[in-house]
């Protein structure tokens, strides 16, 4: 009979990982904070585009896109060129994502001041105003610019939460604010038990599921 895993088992797994990859996690978070503190508007817009591109795709693909398109390309390339480059790396939705990148350029110039606001206000603004950004993607962007207090509830993290009985079942497709914040609170409560902010905990859980520390 298969052993039923519990929250206690997940605490044990995270504590094991902290002994192995804590230095790497801390280094990655320093990179996030450096981007938020020292990155210019184009650096920040590139990261916002990364989060838009990884939605319903994959982080490694988003990283490839950042390298290929460059921060100047995200800010300046015409739509046809963006579509071509996204097709080149095999993006699932090249046309839609290129359109989002073009239509969101108005935010360039305001991103630095936005991420300096309280994360609750910044996240709500991003969800309301930016094309292709929902609760998960806005949390991803803020975490990647150094915000520790947001959870990135993607399929990998939700799978872990269900496996270890933090949640009974997967949420229905299509996040709304209340459902996202409800599950984020559950993960924040767990994060307190392993003495890590939820934004850093994400890196441990991501490693547990994928055996890599991405962003």
XYZ file of N, CA and C in Angstrom:
645
model
N 0.844 -1.200 0.000
C 0.000 0.000 0.000
C 0.881 1.253 0.000
N 0.566 2.201 -0.859
C 1.370 3.419 -0.975
C 1.229 4.277 0.279
N 2.372 4.749 0.767
C 2.374 5.570 1.977
C 1.748 6.931 1.694
N 0.875 7.353 2.596
C 0.229 8.659 2.470
C 1.167 9.736 3.004
N 1.497 10.688 2.166
C 2.409 11.757 2.567
C 1.636 12.890 3.226
N 2.278 13.564 4.169
C 1.633 14.636 4.919
C 2.507 15.887 4.920
N 1.977 16.945 5.497
C 2.732 18.190 5.642
C 4.041 17.945 6.384
N 4.014 17.077 7.385
C 5.224 16.767 8.154
C 6.313 16.201 7.247
N 5.923 15.343 6.312
C 6.897 14.794 5.367
C 7.513 15.889 4.496
N 6.710 16.869 4.124
C 7.220 17.970 3.302
C 8.183 18.842 4.099
N 7.892 19.060 5.362
C 8.822 19.803 6.223
C 10.176 19.105 6.238
N 10.158 17.787 6.380
C 11.398 17.009 6.394
C 12.149 17.167 5.072
N 11.420 17.100 3.957
C 12.054 17.235 2.639
C 12.692 18.607 2.457
N 11.987 19.648 2.869
C 12.525 21.007 2.726
C 13.758 21.190 3.605
N 13.709 20.675 4.825
C 14.863 20.798 5.725
C 16.075 20.057 5.158
N 15.848 18.935 4.516
C 16.945 18.210 3.859
C 17.550 19.062 2.744
N 16.673 19.654 1.945
C 17.142 20.476 0.829
C 17.909 21.701 1.304
N 17.486 22.272 2.411
C 18.171 23.460 2.935
C 19.631 23.157 3.242
N 19.907 21.943 3.657
C 21.285 21.557 3.957
C 22.114 21.404 2.681
N 21.435 21.148 1.572
C 22.131 20.859 0.318
C 22.220 22.078 -0.603
N 21.120 22.822 -0.739
C 21.071 23.877 -1.772
C 20.828 25.277 -1.213
N 20.899 25.447 0.102
C 20.596 26.761 0.681
C 21.467 27.865 0.092
N 22.761 27.604 -0.075
C 23.656 28.632 -0.630
C 23.226 29.040 -2.040
N 22.804 28.064 -2.839
C 22.366 28.354 -4.206
C 21.058 29.142 -4.211
N 20.167 28.784 -3.298
C 18.897 29.511 -3.194
C 19.147 30.956 -2.780
N 20.014 31.146 -1.791
C 20.319 32.499 -1.325
C 20.977 33.321 -2.432
N 21.862 32.681 -3.199
C 22.519 33.378 -4.304
C 21.511 33.788 -5.365
N 20.579 32.880 -5.678
C 19.565 33.210 -6.675
C 18.702 34.370 -6.197
N 18.378 34.381 -4.905
C 17.537 35.468 -4.408
C 18.285 36.797 -4.390
N 19.585 36.739 -4.166
C 20.385 37.959 -4.270
C 20.330 38.512 -5.694
N 20.319 37.615 -6.678
C 20.199 38.036 -8.078
C 18.851 38.710 -8.317
N 17.796 38.152 -7.722
C 16.472 38.767 -7.845
C 16.474 40.181 -7.260
N 17.030 40.307 -6.070
C 17.054 41.612 -5.403
C 17.903 42.618 -6.186
N 19.003 42.129 -6.747
C 19.867 43.013 -7.533
C 19.125 43.533 -8.761
N 18.345 42.664 -9.402
C 17.554 43.100 -10.553
C 16.573 44.190 -10.140
N 15.902 43.993 -9.012
C 14.940 44.978 -8.547
C 15.569 46.299 -8.150
N 16.767 46.231 -7.569
C 17.422 47.437 -7.060
C 18.267 48.146 -8.116
N 18.938 47.378 -8.973
C 19.907 47.960 -9.904
C 19.485 47.881 -11.369
N 18.500 47.048 -11.674
C 18.077 46.907 -13.065
C 17.434 48.182 -13.585
N 17.640 48.465 -14.876
C 16.985 49.631 -15.469
C 15.602 49.224 -15.982
N 14.905 50.153 -16.577
C 13.533 49.879 -17.027
C 13.478 48.755 -18.064
N 14.478 48.684 -18.937
C 14.476 47.630 -19.947
C 14.774 46.270 -19.331
N 15.633 46.231 -18.318
C 15.872 44.979 -17.590
C 14.572 44.482 -16.960
N 13.849 45.398 -16.342
C 12.601 45.035 -15.667
C 11.535 44.624 -16.676
N 11.486 45.308 -17.811
C 10.492 44.934 -18.822
C 10.819 43.563 -19.418
N 12.093 43.285 -19.594
C 12.509 41.967 -20.068
C 12.032 40.879 -19.108
N 12.138 41.152 -17.815
C 11.695 40.162 -16.819
C 10.178 40.019 -16.822
N 9.478 41.120 -17.020
C 8.020 41.048 -17.130
C 7.631 40.203 -18.346
N 8.329 40.408 -19.454
C 8.058 39.618 -20.658
C 8.388 38.146 -20.432
N 9.454 37.872 -19.710
C 9.790 36.491 -19.350
C 8.622 35.820 -18.636
N 8.024 36.525 -17.691
C 6.912 35.959 -16.923
C 5.678 35.755 -17.802
N 5.464 36.648 -18.750
C 4.362 36.489 -19.703
C 4.608 35.275 -20.599
N 5.850 35.101 -21.028
C 6.184 34.013 -21.943
C 6.157 32.646 -21.273
N 6.490 32.575 -19.992
C 6.518 31.269 -19.320
C 5.128 30.780 -18.933
N 4.143 31.646 -18.932
C 2.777 31.230 -18.584
C 2.298 30.151 -19.556
N 1.878 29.012 -19.015
C 1.444 27.861 -19.824
C 2.525 27.367 -20.782
N 3.780 27.618 -20.409
C 4.904 27.114 -21.189
C 5.951 26.609 -20.217
N 7.171 27.085 -20.277
C 8.216 26.576 -19.396
C 9.248 27.662 -19.121
N 9.823 27.614 -17.914
C 10.789 28.635 -17.500
C 12.029 28.629 -18.388
N 12.528 27.444 -18.708
C 13.746 27.374 -19.522
C 13.520 27.981 -20.905
N 12.311 27.839 -21.427
C 11.986 28.465 -22.704
C 11.963 29.976 -22.599
N 11.439 30.474 -21.479
C 11.424 31.912 -21.247
C 12.823 32.487 -21.150
N 13.721 31.729 -20.527
C 15.117 32.158 -20.420
C 15.760 32.210 -21.811
N 15.464 31.209 -22.636
C 15.959 31.210 -24.023
C 15.473 32.445 -24.773
N 14.202 32.771 -24.568
C 13.620 33.934 -25.246
C 14.312 35.217 -24.822
N 14.605 35.351 -23.536
C 15.297 36.552 -23.055
C 16.664 36.706 -23.715
N 17.371 35.602 -23.851
C 18.706 35.656 -24.456
C 18.630 35.979 -25.942
N 17.643 35.404 -26.618
C 17.527 35.588 -28.061
C 16.992 36.975 -28.426
N 15.946 37.406 -27.747
C 15.294 38.673 -28.094
C 16.046 39.870 -27.527
N 16.605 39.746 -26.353
C 17.329 40.780 -25.600
C 16.366 41.841 -25.059
N 16.822 42.576 -24.081
C 15.953 43.579 -23.460
C 15.584 44.695 -24.439
N 16.495 45.014 -25.342
C 16.193 46.035 -26.354
C 15.121 45.525 -27.310
N 15.205 44.255 -27.664
C 14.221 43.667 -28.561
C 12.825 43.664 -27.975
N 12.707 43.327 -26.694
C 11.393 43.356 -26.050
C 10.790 44.764 -26.107
N 11.645 45.757 -26.022
C 11.169 47.144 -25.997
C 10.965 47.742 -27.387
N 11.642 47.183 -28.415
C 11.670 47.886 -29.702
C 11.300 47.053 -30.927
N 11.493 45.744 -30.901
C 11.265 44.952 -32.117
C 9.806 45.023 -32.560
N 9.572 45.044 -33.871
C 8.192 45.010 -34.372
C 7.560 43.641 -34.106
N 6.249 43.609 -34.168
C 5.510 42.392 -33.822
C 5.924 41.193 -34.677
N 6.112 41.405 -35.979
C 6.457 40.297 -36.870
C 7.794 39.661 -36.476
N 8.743 40.494 -36.073
C 10.056 39.981 -35.675
C 9.947 39.192 -34.377
N 9.149 39.680 -33.437
C 8.943 38.956 -32.182
C 8.288 37.604 -32.446
N 7.281 37.590 -33.304
C 6.611 36.327 -33.648
C 7.618 35.339 -34.225
N 8.448 35.811 -35.145
C 9.447 34.953 -35.790
C 10.420 34.361 -34.775
N 10.887 35.184 -33.849
C 11.844 34.711 -32.849
C 11.190 33.740 -31.868
N 9.950 34.001 -31.507
C 9.249 33.091 -30.597
C 8.977 31.750 -31.270
N 8.687 31.777 -32.549
C 8.517 30.522 -33.293
C 9.835 29.753 -33.355
N 10.920 30.488 -33.488
C 12.247 29.878 -33.593
C 12.580 29.040 -32.362
N 12.139 29.486 -31.188
C 12.422 28.728 -29.966
C 11.271 27.797 -29.590
N 10.270 27.708 -30.464
C 9.195 26.751 -30.251
C 8.134 27.155 -29.259
N 7.901 28.469 -29.118
C 6.864 28.894 -28.166
C 5.492 28.417 -28.628
N 4.654 28.053 -27.665
C 3.324 27.518 -27.977
C 2.382 28.579 -28.544
N 2.572 29.825 -28.130
C 1.642 30.893 -28.529
C 2.400 32.121 -29.046
N 3.154 31.976 -30.122
C 4.011 33.088 -30.568
C 3.241 34.352 -30.947
N 2.110 34.204 -31.594
C 1.360 35.380 -32.052
C 0.752 36.159 -30.890
N 0.108 35.431 -29.988
C -0.532 36.082 -28.841
C 0.489 36.750 -27.939
N 1.578 36.035 -27.658
C 2.578 36.582 -26.740
C 3.289 37.787 -27.351
N 3.563 37.746 -28.632
C 4.184 38.906 -29.292
C 3.265 40.118 -29.198
N 1.986 39.888 -29.371
C 1.005 40.975 -29.274
C 1.013 41.575 -27.871
N 1.062 40.711 -26.850
C 1.116 41.203 -25.467
C 2.358 42.062 -25.238
N 3.495 41.587 -25.738
C 4.751 42.320 -25.541
C 4.648 43.726 -26.134
N 4.079 43.826 -27.316
C 3.902 45.129 -27.965
C 2.945 46.010 -27.161
N 1.805 45.443 -26.782
C 0.749 46.233 -26.136
C 1.100 46.658 -24.714
N 2.054 45.974 -24.093
C 2.427 46.314 -22.715
C 3.571 47.317 -22.616
N 4.097 47.761 -23.737
C 5.274 48.636 -23.698
C 5.018 49.973 -23.014
N 3.785 50.346 -22.883
C 3.472 51.622 -22.218
C 3.962 51.654 -20.768
N 4.167 50.466 -20.169
C 4.568 50.415 -18.759
C 6.056 50.732 -18.584
N 6.832 50.663 -19.683
C 8.265 50.969 -19.584
C 8.427 52.420 -19.127
N 9.176 52.605 -18.076
C 9.336 53.928 -17.466
C 8.683 54.001 -16.100
N 7.751 53.070 -15.844
C 7.029 53.064 -14.565
C 7.296 51.820 -13.723
N 8.077 50.877 -14.253
C 8.251 49.603 -13.551
C 9.057 49.742 -12.265
N 10.083 50.569 -12.289
C 10.914 50.743 -11.088
C 10.076 51.277 -9.932
N 9.287 52.285 -10.204
C 8.452 52.849 -9.135
C 7.371 51.860 -8.717
N 6.898 51.044 -9.661
C 5.858 50.066 -9.335
C 6.362 49.025 -8.344
N 7.544 48.474 -8.587
C 8.038 47.410 -7.706
C 8.485 47.953 -6.348
N 8.592 49.266 -6.237
C 8.925 49.864 -4.941
C 7.686 50.078 -4.080
N 6.506 49.897 -4.675
C 5.269 49.980 -3.904
C 5.083 48.711 -3.077
N 4.127 48.741 -2.146
C 3.789 47.523 -1.416
C 3.335 46.472 -2.420
N 3.781 45.239 -2.196
C 3.520 44.203 -3.191
C 2.033 43.968 -3.447
N 1.194 44.187 -2.456
C -0.250 43.990 -2.643
C -0.774 44.937 -3.718
N -0.374 46.199 -3.632
C -0.807 47.190 -4.619
C -0.179 46.939 -5.988
N 1.117 46.608 -5.986
C 1.817 46.374 -7.255
C 1.230 45.168 -7.981
N 0.953 44.115 -7.238
C 0.424 42.902 -7.866
C -0.966 43.135 -8.450
N -1.808 43.813 -7.700
C -3.155 44.106 -8.191
C -3.102 44.963 -9.454
N -2.204 45.944 -9.474
C -2.050 46.807 -10.649
C -1.654 45.983 -11.871
N -0.687 45.099 -11.699
C -0.223 44.277 -12.817
C -1.339 43.394 -13.366
N -2.097 42.774 -12.468
C -3.203 41.906 -12.894
C -4.252 42.704 -13.664
N -4.534 43.901 -13.186
C -5.594 44.724 -13.787
C -5.189 45.374 -15.108
N -3.909 45.713 -15.243
C -3.496 46.585 -16.350
C -2.626 45.932 -17.427
N -1.961 44.826 -17.113
C -0.986 44.265 -18.045
C -1.551 43.038 -18.756
N -1.486 43.042 -20.077
C -1.999 41.930 -20.883
C -1.146 40.674 -20.650
N -1.810 39.540 -20.469
C -1.100 38.276 -20.302
C -0.587 38.029 -18.905
N -0.982 38.881 -17.957
C -0.525 38.755 -16.572
C -1.718 38.484 -15.662
N -1.646 37.344 -14.972
C -2.640 37.017 -13.957
C -1.989 36.999 -12.589
N -2.630 36.372 -11.626
C -2.097 36.366 -10.256
C -0.782 35.612 -10.155
N -0.683 34.495 -10.859
C 0.562 33.730 -10.814
C 1.697 34.503 -11.475
N 1.430 35.046 -12.655
C 2.480 35.747 -13.403
C 2.931 37.032 -12.711
N 1.994 37.758 -12.119
C 2.367 38.986 -11.403
C 3.201 38.650 -10.171
N 2.854 37.554 -9.506
C 3.640 37.104 -8.353
C 5.038 36.687 -8.796
N 5.113 36.020 -9.937
C 6.397 35.580 -10.492
C 7.301 36.785 -10.761
N 6.753 37.806 -11.404
C 7.535 39.008 -11.705
C 8.024 39.686 -10.429
N 7.148 39.851 -9.469
C 7.542 40.535 -8.232
C 8.581 39.725 -7.473
N 8.401 38.403 -7.409
C 9.408 37.572 -6.733
C 10.750 37.695 -7.441
N 10.736 37.706 -8.762
C 11.981 37.775 -9.522
C 12.644 39.146 -9.476
N 11.962 40.124 -8.896
C 12.580 41.432 -8.658
C 12.838 41.648 -7.166
N 12.768 40.550 -6.391
C 13.209 40.598 -5.005
C 12.147 40.621 -3.934
N 10.874 40.478 -4.300
C 9.798 40.469 -3.298
C 9.690 39.066 -2.704
N 9.767 38.969 -1.385
C 9.781 37.670 -0.718
C 8.394 37.159 -0.347
N 7.391 38.023 -0.352
C 6.107 37.700 0.281
C 5.032 37.203 -0.667
N 5.417 36.753 -1.865
C 4.422 36.281 -2.829
C 4.699 34.824 -3.194
N 3.628 34.079 -3.419
C 3.742 32.681 -3.832
C 3.451 32.561 -5.321
N 4.219 31.714 -5.993
C 4.010 31.463 -7.424
C 3.329 30.107 -7.544
N 2.025 30.124 -7.635
C 1.252 28.885 -7.585
C 1.104 28.284 -8.983
N 2.200 27.746 -9.494
C 2.137 27.079 -10.793
C 1.827 25.595 -10.590
N 1.762 24.853 -11.685
C 1.332 23.454 -11.598
C 2.283 22.600 -10.761
N 3.581 22.915 -10.787
C 4.539 22.140 -9.998
C 4.301 22.337 -8.504
N 4.101 23.576 -8.102
C 3.883 23.882 -6.685
C 2.545 23.320 -6.221
N 1.519 23.447 -7.039
C 0.200 22.911 -6.682
C 0.240 21.394 -6.555
N 1.006 20.748 -7.418
C 1.148 19.293 -7.340
C 1.757 18.882 -6.006
N 2.786 19.612 -5.575
C 3.409 19.321 -4.282
C 2.423 19.568 -3.149
N 1.701 20.670 -3.219
C 0.729 20.990 -2.166
C -0.333 19.899 -2.042
N -0.748 19.344 -3.157
C -1.744 18.272 -3.124
C -1.122 16.964 -2.638
N 0.070 16.648 -3.130
C 0.742 15.401 -2.747
C 0.946 15.318 -1.242
N 1.301 16.457 -0.639
C 1.585 16.482 0.804
C 0.397 16.999 1.620
N -0.775 16.999 1.016
C -2.044 17.277 1.693
C -2.165 18.685 2.276
N -1.478 19.633 1.677
C -1.726 21.024 2.054
C -3.050 21.495 1.456
N -3.402 20.901 0.315
C -4.711 21.159 -0.292
C -5.339 19.816 -0.652
N -6.671 19.786 -0.719
C -7.368 18.540 -1.028
C -7.371 18.242 -2.518
N -7.471 19.269 -3.327
C -7.547 19.068 -4.769
C -7.001 20.287 -5.499
N -6.770 20.134 -6.784
C -6.295 21.252 -7.588
C -7.416 22.274 -7.768
N -7.058 23.546 -7.782
C -8.094 24.565 -8.019
C -8.629 24.474 -9.443
N -9.819 24.976 -9.632
C -10.397 25.009 -10.978
C -9.596 25.977 -11.849
N -9.512 25.696 -13.148
C -8.770 26.595 -14.055
C -9.320 28.021 -14.000
N -8.406 28.975 -14.087
C -8.818 30.384 -14.085
C -8.856 30.962 -12.686
N -7.713 31.485 -12.258
C -7.619 32.054 -10.915
C -8.479 33.304 -10.786
N -9.110 33.462 -9.628
C -9.589 34.785 -9.244
C -8.832 35.188 -7.986
N -9.003 36.410 -7.572
C -8.216 36.935 -6.460
C -8.408 36.122 -5.190
N -9.645 35.822 -4.840
C -9.909 35.147 -3.566
C -9.334 33.736 -3.547
N -9.461 33.000 -4.656
C -8.939 31.631 -4.678
C -7.415 31.627 -4.641
N -6.785 32.589 -5.322
C -5.321 32.649 -5.301
C -4.815 32.984 -3.903
N -5.406 33.994 -3.293
C -4.944 34.423 -1.968
C -5.201 33.357 -0.913
N -6.265 32.590 -1.084
C -6.569 31.511 -0.138
C -5.468 30.456 -0.156
N -5.057 30.034 -1.341
C -3.994 29.031 -1.439
C -2.634 29.617 -1.090
N -2.425 30.882 -1.415
C -1.174 31.539 -1.033
C -1.034 31.571 0.485
N -2.131 31.821 1.183
C -2.106 31.843 2.655
C -1.715 30.475 3.211
N -2.220 29.412 2.601
C -1.862 28.061 3.032
C -0.359 27.847 2.890
N 0.201 28.286 1.765
C 1.633 28.102 1.538
C 2.457 29.017 2.440
N 1.958 30.211 2.721
C 2.656 31.104 3.648
C 2.701 30.509 5.052
N 1.611 29.898 5.471
C 1.583 29.252 6.786
C 2.602 28.120 6.842
N 2.702 27.370 5.757
C 3.701 26.300 5.707
C 5.112 26.887 5.723
N 5.323 27.972 4.988
C 6.644 28.601 4.917
C 7.143 29.009 6.302
N 6.233 29.463 7.145
C 6.611 29.837 8.509
C 7.162 28.640 9.276
N 6.641 27.460 8.984
C 7.074 26.254 9.701
C 8.484 25.829 9.316
N 8.928 26.211 8.132
C 10.302 25.900 7.723
C 11.190 27.143 7.765
N 10.625 28.218 8.334
C 11.376 29.454 8.569
C 12.005 30.020 7.290
N 11.194 30.070 6.246
C 11.605 30.682 4.982
C 10.467 31.555 4.474
N 10.768 32.712 3.894
C 9.695 33.473 3.237
C 9.163 32.677 2.057
N 7.905 32.877 1.744
C 7.266 32.036 0.732
C 7.916 32.191 -0.645
N 8.471 33.354 -0.941
C 9.145 33.546 -2.223
C 10.402 32.706 -2.361
N 11.105 32.479 -1.260
C 12.276 31.599 -1.274
C 11.854 30.137 -1.213
N 10.824 29.856 -0.442
C 10.317 28.485 -0.362
C 10.017 27.952 -1.756
N 9.508 28.800 -2.622
C 9.201 28.393 -3.992
C 10.398 27.746 -4.670
N 11.594 28.267 -4.440
C 12.791 27.718 -5.072
C 13.100 26.321 -4.554
N 12.871 26.093 -3.267
C 13.063 24.749 -2.707
C 12.036 23.769 -3.265
N 10.788 24.193 -3.321
C 9.738 23.309 -3.828
C 9.931 23.042 -5.317
N 10.345 24.071 -6.048
C 10.615 23.899 -7.476
C 11.727 22.870 -7.672
N 12.773 22.947 -6.843
C 13.878 21.990 -6.923
C 13.395 20.586 -6.588
N 12.544 20.484 -5.591
C 11.997 19.186 -5.190
C 11.260 18.524 -6.346
N 10.594 19.316 -7.148
C 9.790 18.790 -8.255
C 10.592 18.633 -9.546
N 11.553 19.532 -9.801
C 12.236 19.555 -11.105
C 13.737 19.272 -11.029
N 14.278 19.251 -9.817
C 15.711 19.038 -9.606
C 16.565 20.151 -10.219
N 16.004 21.348 -10.269
C 16.763 22.498 -10.764
C 16.300 23.763 -10.043
N 17.184 24.759 -10.017
C 16.830 26.064 -9.454
C 16.773 27.040 -10.619
N 15.583 27.309 -11.093
C 15.428 28.245 -12.200
C 15.032 29.611 -11.648
N 14.122 30.279 -12.311
C 13.687 31.572 -11.787
C 12.224 31.805 -12.118
